[in-house]
Coordinates of C-alpha atoms in Angstrom, one line a residue:
M26 CA 103.8 96.8 118.2
K27 CA 101.6 93.9 119.0
W28 CA 99.1 93.1 116.2
L29 CA 96.4 90.6 115.7
Q30 CA 97.2 86.9 115.1
S31 CA 93.8 86.2 113.7
G32 CA 93.5 86.7 110.0
R33 CA 89.8 87.3 110.2
R34 CA 90.3 90.1 112.7
R35 CA 93.0 91.7 110.6
D36 CA 90.8 91.5 107.5
L37 CA 87.9 93.1 109.4
C38 CA 90.2 96.0 110.4
V39 CA 91.4 96.4 106.8
L40 CA 87.7 96.5 105.6
L41 CA 87.1 99.3 108.2
Y42 CA 90.2 101.3 107.2
G43 CA 89.3 104.6 105.7
E44 CA 85.6 104.3 106.5
D45 CA 83.6 106.5 108.8
G46 CA 81.6 103.6 110.3
V47 CA 80.3 100.5 108.6
P48 CA 77.0 98.8 109.6
A49 CA 77.6 95.3 110.9
Q50 CA 75.7 93.5 108.1
K51 CA 77.5 95.4 105.4
L52 CA 80.8 94.6 107.0
K53 CA 79.9 90.9 107.4
T54 CA 78.8 90.7 103.7
A55 CA 82.0 92.3 102.5
L56 CA 84.1 89.7 104.4
E57 CA 81.9 86.9 103.1
R58 CA 82.4 88.1 99.6
R59 CA 86.2 88.3 100.2
Y60 CA 86.3 84.7 101.5
G61 CA 83.7 83.3 99.1
E62 CA 81.8 81.7 102.0
R63 CA 79.2 82.4 104.6
I64 CA 80.4 83.4 108.1
D65 CA 78.5 82.3 111.1
P66 CA 77.0 85.4 112.9
K67 CA 78.4 84.2 116.3
Q68 CA 81.9 84.0 114.8
F69 CA 81.5 87.5 113.2
Y70 CA 80.2 89.2 116.3
G71 CA 82.8 87.3 118.5
A72 CA 85.5 88.7 116.3
M73 CA 84.1 92.2 116.6
E74 CA 83.7 92.0 120.3
A75 CA 87.4 90.9 120.6
L76 CA 88.5 93.8 118.4
E77 CA 86.6 96.2 120.7
R78 CA 88.2 94.7 123.9
L79 CA 91.6 95.0 122.3
G80 CA 90.9 98.7 121.5
H81 CA 91.2 98.4 117.7
V82 CA 87.5 99.0 117.0
R83 CA 84.6 100.9 118.6
S84 CA 80.9 100.5 117.9
R85 CA 77.8 102.7 118.1
T86 CA 74.1 102.1 117.4
E87 CA 72.4 103.8 114.6
G88 CA 68.7 102.9 114.4
L89 CA 68.6 99.2 114.5
S90 CA 72.2 98.7 113.3
D91 CA 75.5 98.3 115.1
V92 CA 78.1 100.4 113.3
Y93 CA 81.8 99.8 113.6
E94 CA 84.8 102.0 113.1
L95 CA 88.5 101.8 113.7
T96 CA 90.0 103.6 116.6
D97 CA 93.2 105.6 116.1
A98 CA 95.2 102.6 117.5
G99 CA 93.4 100.3 115.0
R100 CA 94.2 102.6 112.1
E101 CA 97.8 102.8 113.1
H102 CA 98.0 99.0 113.3
V103 CA 96.5 98.6 109.8
E104 CA 99.0 101.1 108.4
V105 CA 102.0 99.3 110.0
Y106 CA 100.7 96.0 108.7
A107 CA 100.2 97.4 105.2
A108 CA 103.8 98.8 105.2
W109 CA 105.1 95.4 106.3
L110 CA 103.1 93.7 103.5
D111 CA 104.4 96.2 101.0
D112 CA 108.0 95.5 102.1
E113 CA 107.5 91.8 101.8
V114 CA 105.3 91.5 98.7
G115 CA 105.3 95.0 97.2
C116 CA 104.5 95.9 93.6
E117 CA 108.1 95.8 92.6
D118 CA 109.7 92.6 91.4
T119 CA 110.3 90.9 94.7
E120 CA 113.0 88.6 93.5
S121 CA 115.2 91.4 92.2
S122 CA 114.8 93.5 95.4
R123 CA 116.0 90.7 97.7

């Protein structure tokens, strides 16, 4: 299953996981908090547009806000990614499990 090579795009999908739509500004702020730095709006919206083109995310307009949510394919990719991370760096002692 092909997944995203961009860490920022993966992180955006993770932030959207389990949510029933997140306004763009709230999503951007959450990512900025995670990274500890400001993200240029053009870069943020460019990432979101790419995720939509790839079929991982869909958007809708509510009032003045763009609201983003994962598609079924996007959710599946996050779940596969999370399982891979768990296999590689899970909560168990990784040295003894290898």
